[in-house]
Every structure is written in structure tokens, then in C-alpha cells.
């Protein structure tokens, strides 16, 4: 490879360009907004187009490419010598990946955690025997070709990103690509009852009801599912149950995922901004058995909110561009709600209504791009607003 075009200038694009340059490849770093005829000349003489996950396949530069199209994780896999433990799933993949990192460290094993949220895979520089636990999104997996995790984990699979993939089948197919290049000596960790997956790896199934070497310290049945997936993968990597048990108990969780921000006057305020789809919000609702004041809404992803509305206990506080759709679903389910418009109004309104022992929960069931740059900014704003309530 002599020349590469890297499309996307955010974290993963910058990391991919730097990795290519370290190996002597000439790099053209291009913004994702390109697309006129002059821009297409960037592809001349290129051997590969490396596409950041935020760039859709209908981008004009991608559509015009007559060279191989790789995701950033495909590039990193080809150039890094380390064994990969890949983690994907609709919900819980960040928690599971970080939990696995904690298990490796508890066992005294070198590990790097990278991928979809946080550190780009291309930026990892570690000794060749260091395992890399890599969180993989459907956007990254749709452009892999040779990526072969030694251990591949699918935490769960529910509708998401239908605005990008077009259908659940296409989304499912992208997720399952994590397994397609695995060989018989590899391990595929999947939920029980999933059905066939590509590749020829040894199959290990898990469920939230599995016996574990210790009970996890994080609340909710969904976190027991994450713990079971991480335990199965850790055992496949040769970690001892003693190390797994210690990490199961001690792991503090990940920011923006059922994160207790404060307790004010007996009311708990919980930041679950990472709940960017209805299934994730439903898992958050199921984690608590007290009345909830749930802040819902954001940018559209093409999902139905009917099942979420049926399972809402308490009252919804609606924000963002999906407020009308959520209101319609809540009306059909006979659930109470207040239209708030923005997060600041929702926090203030919910805080005034909540009573001691109840929870104000930010679990939006939607992406954040109508009012925030990403779910992290939304969660941080929730934290700031709650801290202001406490004086």
C-alpha cells in the first residue's frame, strides 16, 4: 500500500492517518462533507479508502471509490499484531468491554481497551502479547473484510440505527460480521437462542440467569447480562474465576450508564444518557422498582416507542424532536407525561415533582443530535443541571 485516502477527520480518522503515516503510507485526510467532482480527484492513485464510522455508505466519495473500502478497525487489525477480543451488541457493549478490561487487569494481564467509544483502535501501541478489548459498532463492522477477533462477543441484538441501515435485517447482518472470519480455534460468545452465526468458531452461549463466580456490583438485570457475557469471554481468554469474581464485584460502571449523579432531599438523580434507543431505556426502567420521573426524547433513529410507553412506570418528561412521537405512544398506553422542550426545563420540572424515595432518570431512548453534539455532552449537561439544584 502506497497511498490511502482517509475519509473523516474526527478521532478515528486522525488515528488511522497517523497509523498509516507511521508505516510509510502517503495519506490524504479528507472531511466527510466532500462530494463534488473536484473532490473525487482525491481518489486518484489511492490503493484504499479508509472510512470513519460516522461516514455513511452513500457519501459521494465512498460511492465513487473503485478501491477497497475499509473501516478504521479493519485497517488497525491489519497493521497491529495484538490479539483482539471484540465486543458488539445493541446495548451494553461499552460496559462489557470496560468490565473485561477490569478483569484482565485484576488478573495481572496486560490489556488495552479501545474502539467505538473512547480510544481508537488505530491509536493503540502496546507489546505484541497485550490483548486489545475492542468495542465494535455496526458502523465499524459494515466495512470489515479480514477482521478476526480471537474472541468475539455479541451482548444482545435489538432494533437500532434503522435510519442508517434501513432495516433490522441489514443492521443484524452488520453486527454478525464480527464472527465471519473466525476459525475453529477462536471463540464466539453469544446470547442463548440467537441462532446460527457466520464463521466457524467454537460457540459459547450465556444468559442473564447464568451462575457467576460473584454477583455483579452494578444494578439491573441488563448488567447481569453484561456480566455473564464478560465472564464467558474472560474464561475463554484464560482468566481465573477468582480474578473474574473480584472484577465483577468492584467494577464501578461507566459514565452516562445508570450513573448516580446525586441524591437531593431523598430523590436520586440518575444519568443514563447512553440510552440512545428504546431497548436501552426499557432496560433502565426495569432496573428500578420505585416511581420514576423519566426524561425522554432527542433525535430520530426510526424506532417505535410503543413498547417503551407500555413499560413506563411513573411520568415522562419529553424533550427534543421526538416529543410528538413519544407523546402519541404514551397517550396510547395511558401514561402520564409533561412536554418540556429542553433538558433544563425537564430537570427542573421533574425535580419539583419527585418525592423522597423516587428517581429522576435521564434515559432518553433517542440519539442526542437535535440539541447536543453527542450523548456525552447531554449527560454532562444533566450532571451540571443537577449539581445546580443541589446548590
Tab-separated table of C-alpha atoms in Angstrom:
chain	number	residue	atom	x	y	z
A	1	UNK	CA	0.000	0.000	0.000
A	2	UNK	CA	1.490	3.324	-1.083
A	3	UNK	CA	-1.363	5.857	-0.884
A	4	UNK	CA	-4.545	5.916	1.196
A	5	UNK	CA	-7.488	8.288	1.463
A	6	UNK	CA	-8.871	8.567	4.995
A	7	UNK	CA	-12.425	9.907	4.966
A	8	UNK	CA	-13.429	11.559	8.239
A	9	UNK	CA	-11.305	13.885	10.332
A	10	UNK	CA	-12.567	13.085	13.836
A	11	UNK	CA	-10.869	10.795	16.375
A	12	UNK	CA	-10.812	7.558	14.367
A	13	UNK	CA	-9.827	9.299	11.124
A	14	UNK	CA	-6.939	11.094	12.777
A	15	UNK	CA	-5.777	7.834	14.397
A	16	UNK	CA	-5.998	5.931	11.106
A	17	UNK	CA	-3.999	8.602	9.286
A	18	UNK	CA	-1.313	8.600	11.979
A	19	UNK	CA	-1.011	4.801	11.892
A	20	UNK	CA	-0.695	4.794	8.099
A	21	UNK	CA	1.946	7.502	8.190
A	22	UNK	CA	3.950	5.544	10.773
A	23	UNK	CA	4.089	2.672	8.291
A	24	UNK	CA	5.263	4.899	5.425
A	25	UNK	CA	1.967	5.248	3.554
A	26	UNK	CA	1.125	8.557	1.871
A	27	UNK	CA	-2.147	9.793	3.390
A	28	UNK	CA	-4.838	12.164	2.174
A	29	UNK	CA	-7.111	13.112	5.096
A	30	UNK	CA	-10.494	14.267	3.825
A	31	UNK	CA	-13.560	15.675	5.589
A	32	UNK	CA	-16.776	13.663	5.395
A	33	UNK	CA	-18.646	16.567	3.744
A	34	UNK	CA	-16.734	16.190	0.467
A	35	UNK	CA	-18.609	15.156	-2.652
A	36	UNK	CA	-18.282	17.395	-5.728
A	37	UNK	CA	-16.387	16.442	-8.869
A	38	UNK	CA	-13.206	18.185	-7.757
A	39	UNK	CA	-13.202	16.222	-4.505
A	40	UNK	CA	-13.370	12.908	-6.399
A	41	UNK	CA	-9.878	13.584	-7.727
A	42	UNK	CA	-8.601	12.742	-4.232
A	43	UNK	CA	-9.150	9.079	-5.082
A	44	UNK	CA	-6.693	9.150	-7.990
A	45	UNK	CA	-3.764	6.861	-7.281
A	46	UNK	CA	-5.241	5.648	-3.988
A	47	UNK	CA	-4.884	1.992	-3.017
A	48	UNK	CA	-7.562	2.071	-0.310
A	49	UNK	CA	-10.246	4.313	1.166
A	50	UNK	CA	-10.400	4.165	4.980
A	51	UNK	CA	-13.847	5.297	6.118
A	52	UNK	CA	-14.622	6.643	9.575
A	53	UNK	CA	-17.717	5.086	11.183
A	54	UNK	CA	-19.697	8.319	11.056
A	55	UNK	CA	-19.471	8.409	7.242
A	56	UNK	CA	-22.452	6.660	5.599
A	57	UNK	CA	-22.042	4.438	2.567
A	58	UNK	CA	-23.982	6.885	0.377
A	59	UNK	CA	-21.278	9.529	0.806
A	60	UNK	CA	-20.306	10.610	-2.756
A	61	UNK	CA	-16.626	9.831	-2.231
A	62	UNK	CA	-17.489	6.337	-0.966
A	63	UNK	CA	-19.930	5.724	-3.821
A	64	UNK	CA	-17.321	6.776	-6.388
A	65	UNK	CA	-14.474	4.719	-4.944
A	66	UNK	CA	-13.122	1.929	-7.134
A	67	UNK	CA	-10.660	0.770	-4.495
A	68	UNK	CA	-11.193	-1.337	-1.364
A	69	UNK	CA	-13.168	0.440	1.372
A	70	UNK	CA	-12.029	-0.345	4.920
A	71	UNK	CA	-13.283	0.782	8.269
A	72	UNK	CA	-10.724	2.199	10.685
A	73	UNK	CA	-10.853	-1.031	12.726
A	74	UNK	CA	-10.126	-3.100	9.605
A	75	UNK	CA	-7.030	-1.001	8.973
A	76	UNK	CA	-5.900	-1.322	12.594
A	77	UNK	CA	-6.461	-5.077	12.605
A	78	UNK	CA	-4.245	-5.478	9.528
A	79	UNK	CA	-1.412	-3.384	10.943
A	80	UNK	CA	-1.474	-4.277	14.656
A	81	UNK	CA	-0.036	-7.634	15.810
A	82	UNK	CA	-2.090	-7.909	19.012
A	83	UNK	CA	-4.813	-10.463	19.767
A	84	UNK	CA	-8.275	-8.875	19.599
A	85	UNK	CA	-11.259	-9.530	21.859
A	86	UNK	CA	-14.129	-7.868	20.012
A	87	UNK	CA	-17.358	-6.790	21.727
A	88	UNK	CA	-20.504	-5.706	19.933
A	89	UNK	CA	-24.213	-5.549	20.700
A	90	UNK	CA	-27.085	-3.109	20.623
A	91	UNK	CA	-26.742	-2.160	24.280
A	92	UNK	CA	-24.174	-2.822	26.978
A	93	UNK	CA	-21.131	-3.177	24.753
A	94	UNK	CA	-19.171	-0.339	26.387
A	95	UNK	CA	-19.909	-1.641	29.877
A	96	UNK	CA	-18.988	-5.185	28.829
A	97	UNK	CA	-15.751	-4.071	27.149
A	98	UNK	CA	-14.670	-1.959	30.126
A	99	UNK	CA	-15.643	-4.761	32.518
A	100	UNK	CA	-13.439	-7.138	30.543
A	101	UNK	CA	-10.590	-4.647	30.767
A	102	UNK	CA	-11.033	-4.625	34.547
A	103	UNK	CA	-10.996	-8.438	34.608
A	104	UNK	CA	-7.738	-8.603	32.669
A	105	UNK	CA	-6.113	-6.014	34.932
A	106	UNK	CA	-7.334	-7.799	38.062
A	107	UNK	CA	-5.757	-10.982	36.710
A	108	UNK	CA	-2.456	-9.168	36.179
A	109	UNK	CA	-2.705	-9.398	32.391
A	110	UNK	CA	-1.706	-6.562	30.065
A	111	UNK	CA	-4.735	-5.175	28.233
A	112	UNK	CA	-5.808	-2.139	26.214
A	113	UNK	CA	-9.453	-1.153	25.797
A	114	UNK	CA	-10.292	0.653	22.561
A	115	UNK	CA	-12.851	1.005	19.816
A	116	UNK	CA	-16.220	2.603	19.336
A	117	UNK	CA	-16.290	4.813	22.438
A	118	UNK	CA	-13.043	6.342	23.609
A	119	UNK	CA	-9.638	5.368	22.245
A	120	UNK	CA	-9.490	4.492	18.539
A	121	UNK	CA	-8.104	1.037	17.789
A	122	UNK	CA	-5.552	2.546	15.402
A	123	UNK	CA	-4.034	4.573	18.233
A	124	UNK	CA	-3.105	1.539	20.364
A	125	UNK	CA	0.628	0.951	20.732
A	126	UNK	CA	1.325	-1.999	23.027
A	127	UNK	CA	3.569	-5.075	23.234
A	128	UNK	CA	2.507	-7.778	20.807
A	129	UNK	CA	1.201	-10.100	23.539
A	130	UNK	CA	-1.104	-7.433	25.002
A	131	UNK	CA	-4.757	-8.237	24.426
A	132	UNK	CA	-6.910	-5.470	22.979
A	133	UNK	CA	-10.550	-5.439	24.056
A	134	UNK	CA	-12.235	-3.592	21.209
A	135	UNK	CA	-15.796	-2.297	21.254
A	136	UNK	CA	-17.233	-2.565	17.744
A	137	UNK	CA	-20.285	-0.743	16.388
A	138	UNK	CA	-22.386	-1.739	13.402
A	139	UNK	CA	-20.993	1.311	11.585
A	140	UNK	CA	-17.463	-0.060	12.027
A	141	UNK	CA	-18.362	-3.660	11.226
A	142	UNK	CA	-20.122	-2.900	7.940
A	143	UNK	CA	-16.720	-2.235	6.329
A	144	UNK	CA	-14.565	-5.074	7.645
A	145	UNK	CA	-13.092	-7.763	5.414
A	146	UNK	CA	-10.380	-9.693	7.270
A	147	UNK	CA	-11.030	-8.625	10.894
A	148	UNK	CA	-10.790	-11.773	13.003
A	149	UNK	CA	-11.186	-11.416	16.768
A	150	UNK	CA	-9.733	-14.350	18.690
A	151	UNK	CA	-12.775	-13.947	20.937
A	152	UNK	CA	-15.899	-12.206	19.613
A	153	UNK	CA	-18.801	-11.221	21.872
A	154	UNK	CA	-22.347	-10.248	20.910
A	155	UNK	CA	-24.032	-8.946	24.061
A	156	UNK	CA	-27.553	-8.611	22.611
A	157	UNK	CA	-29.330	-7.702	19.394
A	158	UNK	CA	-32.370	-5.411	19.170
A	159	UNK	CA	-33.510	-2.785	16.631
A	160	UNK	CA	-31.285	0.303	16.434
A	161	UNK	CA	-29.791	2.677	13.855
A	162	UNK	CA	-32.586	1.889	11.407
A	163	UNK	CA	-32.169	5.377	9.974
A	164	UNK	CA	-28.662	4.389	8.820
A	165	UNK	CA	-29.051	0.688	7.962
A	166	UNK	CA	-32.557	0.849	6.521
A	167	UNK	CA	-33.863	-2.352	8.129
A	168	UNK	CA	-33.319	-4.565	11.138
A	169	UNK	CA	-32.025	-7.338	8.871
A	170	UNK	CA	-29.294	-5.078	7.486
A	171	UNK	CA	-28.388	-3.912	10.998
A	172	UNK	CA	-28.289	-7.518	12.226
A	173	UNK	CA	-26.099	-8.570	9.296
A	174	UNK	CA	-23.613	-5.797	10.104
A	175	UNK	CA	-23.414	-6.842	13.749
A	176	UNK	CA	-22.879	-10.516	12.925
A	177	UNK	CA	-19.869	-9.687	10.762
A	178	UNK	CA	-17.850	-9.751	13.981
A	179	UNK	CA	-17.904	-13.573	13.673
A	180	UNK	CA	-17.482	-14.115	9.932
A	181	UNK	CA	-13.693	-14.579	9.780
A	182	UNK	CA	-13.318	-16.580	12.980
A	183	UNK	CA	-11.750	-20.039	12.764
A	184	UNK	CA	-12.280	-23.207	14.759
A	185	UNK	CA	-9.634	-22.206	17.311
A	186	UNK	CA	-11.481	-18.937	18.059
A	187	UNK	CA	-14.449	-18.372	20.375
A	188	UNK	CA	-17.835	-16.818	19.605
A	189	UNK	CA	-19.739	-15.667	22.709
A	190	UNK	CA	-23.449	-15.140	22.033
A	191	UNK	CA	-26.787	-14.872	23.831
A	192	UNK	CA	-28.631	-18.152	24.125
A	193	UNK	CA	-31.172	-18.778	21.381
A	194	UNK	CA	-29.597	-16.402	18.879
A	195	UNK	CA	-29.474	-18.929	16.061
A	196	UNK	CA	-26.685	-19.513	13.541
A	197	UNK	CA	-23.822	-17.037	13.178
A	198	UNK	CA	-21.179	-16.850	10.425
A	199	UNK	CA	-17.664	-18.192	10.881
A	200	UNK	CA	-16.506	-21.481	12.345
A	201	UNK	CA	-15.542	-20.556	15.909
A	202	UNK	CA	-16.378	-22.609	18.977
A	203	UNK	CA	-19.667	-21.269	20.348
A	204	UNK	CA	-20.254	-20.281	23.981
A	205	UNK	CA	-23.729	-19.095	24.977
A	206	UNK	CA	-24.676	-17.004	28.003
A	207	UNK	CA	-27.745	-15.530	29.659
A	208	UNK	CA	-28.547	-13.149	32.484
A	209	UNK	CA	-29.528	-16.173	34.592
A	210	UNK	CA	-26.120	-17.865	34.399
A	211	UNK	CA	-24.383	-18.722	37.678
A	212	UNK	CA	-21.461	-16.337	38.098
A	213	UNK	CA	-18.355	-16.527	40.303
A	214	UNK	CA	-19.685	-13.421	42.109
A	215	UNK	CA	-22.718	-11.224	41.896
A	216	UNK	CA	-22.019	-8.003	39.960
A	217	UNK	CA	-21.959	-4.722	41.798
A	218	UNK	CA	-23.948	-2.874	39.111
A	219	UNK	CA	-27.770	-2.714	39.308
A	220	UNK	CA	-30.241	-4.161	36.829
A	221	UNK	CA	-30.867	-7.423	35.027
A	222	UNK	CA	-29.229	-5.963	31.920
A	223	UNK	CA	-25.985	-5.536	33.847
A	224	UNK	CA	-26.170	-9.160	34.936
A	225	UNK	CA	-26.406	-9.982	31.220
A	226	UNK	CA	-23.336	-7.814	30.580
A	227	UNK	CA	-21.552	-9.565	33.445
A	228	UNK	CA	-22.418	-13.005	32.070
A	229	UNK	CA	-21.106	-12.067	28.618
A	230	UNK	CA	-17.893	-10.668	30.085
A	231	UNK	CA	-17.418	-13.724	32.289
A	232	UNK	CA	-17.774	-16.105	29.341
A	233	UNK	CA	-15.265	-14.104	27.283
A	234	UNK	CA	-12.814	-13.781	30.184
A	235	UNK	CA	-12.871	-17.529	30.759
A	236	UNK	CA	-12.224	-18.066	27.043
A	237	UNK	CA	-9.154	-15.810	27.400
A	238	UNK	CA	-7.876	-17.967	30.260
A	239	UNK	CA	-8.653	-15.674	33.195
A	240	UNK	CA	-9.305	-17.333	36.548
A	241	UNK	CA	-12.656	-17.235	38.300
A	242	UNK	CA	-11.012	-15.541	41.289
A	243	UNK	CA	-9.959	-12.582	39.143
A	244	UNK	CA	-13.318	-12.513	37.383
A	245	UNK	CA	-15.165	-12.536	40.717
A	246	UNK	CA	-13.133	-9.654	42.104
A	247	UNK	CA	-13.756	-7.545	39.000
A	248	UNK	CA	-17.468	-8.393	38.975
A	249	UNK	CA	-17.808	-7.013	42.491
A	250	UNK	CA	-15.503	-3.995	42.202
A	251	UNK	CA	-16.267	-2.597	38.727
A	252	UNK	CA	-17.842	0.865	39.255
A	253	UNK	CA	-19.598	1.119	35.903
A	254	UNK	CA	-19.186	3.573	33.042
A	255	UNK	CA	-20.167	7.229	32.843
A	256	UNK	CA	-23.611	8.024	31.380
A	257	UNK	CA	-24.910	4.493	32.062
A	258	UNK	CA	-27.194	4.391	35.133
A	259	UNK	CA	-24.733	6.778	36.761
A	260	UNK	CA	-25.936	8.085	40.118
A	261	UNK	CA	-25.235	11.817	39.902
A	262	UNK	CA	-26.653	12.966	43.237
A	263	UNK	CA	-29.260	12.375	45.913
A	264	UNK	CA	-31.089	15.562	46.879
A	265	UNK	CA	-33.793	15.549	49.511
A	266	UNK	CA	-34.147	11.793	49.207
A	267	UNK	CA	-34.555	11.936	45.408
A	268	UNK	CA	-31.920	10.151	43.322
A	269	UNK	CA	-30.847	11.676	40.009
A	270	UNK	CA	-29.527	9.078	37.539
A	271	UNK	CA	-27.709	9.816	34.278
A	272	UNK	CA	-28.395	7.185	31.601
A	273	UNK	CA	-27.709	9.433	28.614
A	274	UNK	CA	-26.165	6.493	26.730
A	275	UNK	CA	-29.684	5.041	26.400
A	276	UNK	CA	-29.906	6.183	22.789
A	277	UNK	CA	-32.543	3.639	21.747
A	278	UNK	CA	-35.819	2.370	23.158
A	279	UNK	CA	-34.421	-1.010	24.188
A	280	UNK	CA	-31.746	0.641	26.335
A	281	UNK	CA	-34.295	2.886	28.023
A	282	UNK	CA	-36.530	-0.125	28.729
A	283	UNK	CA	-33.590	-1.844	30.438
A	284	UNK	CA	-33.084	1.221	32.598
A	285	UNK	CA	-36.751	1.252	33.613
A	286	UNK	CA	-36.524	-2.406	34.606
A	287	UNK	CA	-33.512	-1.738	36.847
A	288	UNK	CA	-35.608	0.133	39.442
A	289	UNK	CA	-38.703	-0.723	41.474
A	290	UNK	CA	-39.591	2.793	42.674
A	291	UNK	CA	-41.636	5.548	40.965
A	292	UNK	CA	-39.675	7.133	38.118
A	293	UNK	CA	-39.607	10.554	36.527
A	294	UNK	CA	-38.080	9.739	33.130
A	295	UNK	CA	-36.659	12.349	30.777
A	296	UNK	CA	-37.280	11.083	27.240
A	297	UNK	CA	-36.609	12.359	23.751
A	298	UNK	CA	-33.993	13.516	21.299
A	299	UNK	CA	-33.213	12.994	17.633
A	300	UNK	CA	-34.870	10.342	15.497
A	301	UNK	CA	-33.497	6.878	14.682
A	302	UNK	CA	-36.617	5.361	13.109
A	303	UNK	CA	-37.802	3.375	16.133
A	304	UNK	CA	-41.226	2.688	17.625
A	305	UNK	CA	-41.785	3.865	21.211
A	306	UNK	CA	-44.899	1.768	21.889
A	307	UNK	CA	-43.255	-0.938	23.983
A	308	UNK	CA	-41.293	1.654	25.954
A	309	UNK	CA	-44.520	3.545	26.678
A	310	UNK	CA	-46.225	0.361	27.876
A	311	UNK	CA	-43.380	-0.275	30.339
A	312	UNK	CA	-43.091	3.277	31.717
A	313	UNK	CA	-43.736	3.448	35.452
A	314	UNK	CA	-44.273	6.985	36.643
A	315	UNK	CA	-44.218	10.024	34.376
A	316	UNK	CA	-42.374	11.032	31.216
A	317	UNK	CA	-40.803	14.442	30.648
A	318	UNK	CA	-40.496	14.976	26.914
A	319	UNK	CA	-37.753	16.881	25.097
A	320	UNK	CA	-36.351	17.165	21.593
A	321	UNK	CA	-37.598	16.445	18.100
A	322	UNK	CA	-39.224	13.106	19.024
A	323	UNK	CA	-41.528	14.648	21.652
A	324	UNK	CA	-44.630	14.314	19.458
A	325	UNK	CA	-43.945	10.643	18.672
A	326	UNK	CA	-43.316	9.881	22.330
A	327	UNK	CA	-46.466	11.733	23.368
A	328	UNK	CA	-48.538	9.708	20.902
A	329	UNK	CA	-47.107	6.431	22.213
A	330	UNK	CA	-47.667	7.471	25.827
A	331	UNK	CA	-51.243	8.528	25.019
A	332	UNK	CA	-51.941	5.100	23.521
A	333	UNK	CA	-50.507	3.448	26.637
A	334	UNK	CA	-52.394	5.738	29.023
A	335	UNK	CA	-49.189	7.028	30.627
A	336	UNK	CA	-48.688	10.477	32.136
A	337	UNK	CA	-46.235	12.936	30.634
A	338	UNK	CA	-45.235	16.593	30.536
A	339	UNK	CA	-43.918	18.366	27.450
A	340	UNK	CA	-40.749	20.200	28.499
A	341	UNK	CA	-38.941	21.021	25.256
A	342	UNK	CA	-35.388	21.100	26.556
A	343	UNK	CA	-33.297	19.310	29.158
A	344	UNK	CA	-33.078	22.228	31.601
A	345	UNK	CA	-36.868	22.526	31.787
A	346	UNK	CA	-37.245	18.767	32.118
A	347	UNK	CA	-34.787	18.529	35.012
A	348	UNK	CA	-36.407	21.428	36.855
A	349	UNK	CA	-39.944	20.098	36.309
A	350	UNK	CA	-39.074	16.530	37.290
A	351	UNK	CA	-37.128	17.649	40.350
A	352	UNK	CA	-40.098	19.680	41.578
A	353	UNK	CA	-42.491	16.752	41.110
A	354	UNK	CA	-40.296	13.984	42.563
A	355	UNK	CA	-40.757	12.874	46.173
A	356	UNK	CA	-38.269	11.238	48.572
A	357	UNK	CA	-37.530	7.670	47.519
A	358	UNK	CA	-38.248	8.388	43.845
A	359	UNK	CA	-35.815	8.722	40.944
A	360	UNK	CA	-35.330	11.342	38.247
A	361	UNK	CA	-33.879	9.338	35.375
A	362	UNK	CA	-32.371	10.705	32.172
A	363	UNK	CA	-32.844	7.757	29.813
A	364	UNK	CA	-33.830	9.415	26.547
A	365	UNK	CA	-34.410	6.391	24.225
A	366	UNK	CA	-33.129	8.623	21.412
A	367	UNK	CA	-29.944	9.981	19.929
A	368	UNK	CA	-28.820	13.438	21.039
A	369	UNK	CA	-28.009	15.279	17.832
A	370	UNK	CA	-31.032	17.598	17.815
A	371	UNK	CA	-29.812	19.534	20.867
A	372	UNK	CA	-26.341	18.172	21.733
A	373	UNK	CA	-23.166	17.120	19.948
A	374	UNK	CA	-23.333	13.595	21.417
A	375	UNK	CA	-24.706	11.598	24.343
A	376	UNK	CA	-21.693	12.552	26.479
A	377	UNK	CA	-22.469	16.266	26.201
A	378	UNK	CA	-26.121	15.548	27.031
A	379	UNK	CA	-25.119	13.554	30.112
A	380	UNK	CA	-22.654	16.206	31.245
A	381	UNK	CA	-25.324	18.891	30.919
A	382	UNK	CA	-27.660	16.729	33.029
A	383	UNK	CA	-24.939	16.473	35.684
A	384	UNK	CA	-24.433	20.253	35.638
A	385	UNK	CA	-28.158	20.938	35.966
A	386	UNK	CA	-28.485	18.509	38.882
A	387	UNK	CA	-25.457	19.988	40.623
A	388	UNK	CA	-27.080	23.407	40.317
A	389	UNK	CA	-30.195	22.020	42.018
A	390	UNK	CA	-28.081	20.969	44.978
A	391	UNK	CA	-26.682	24.471	45.329
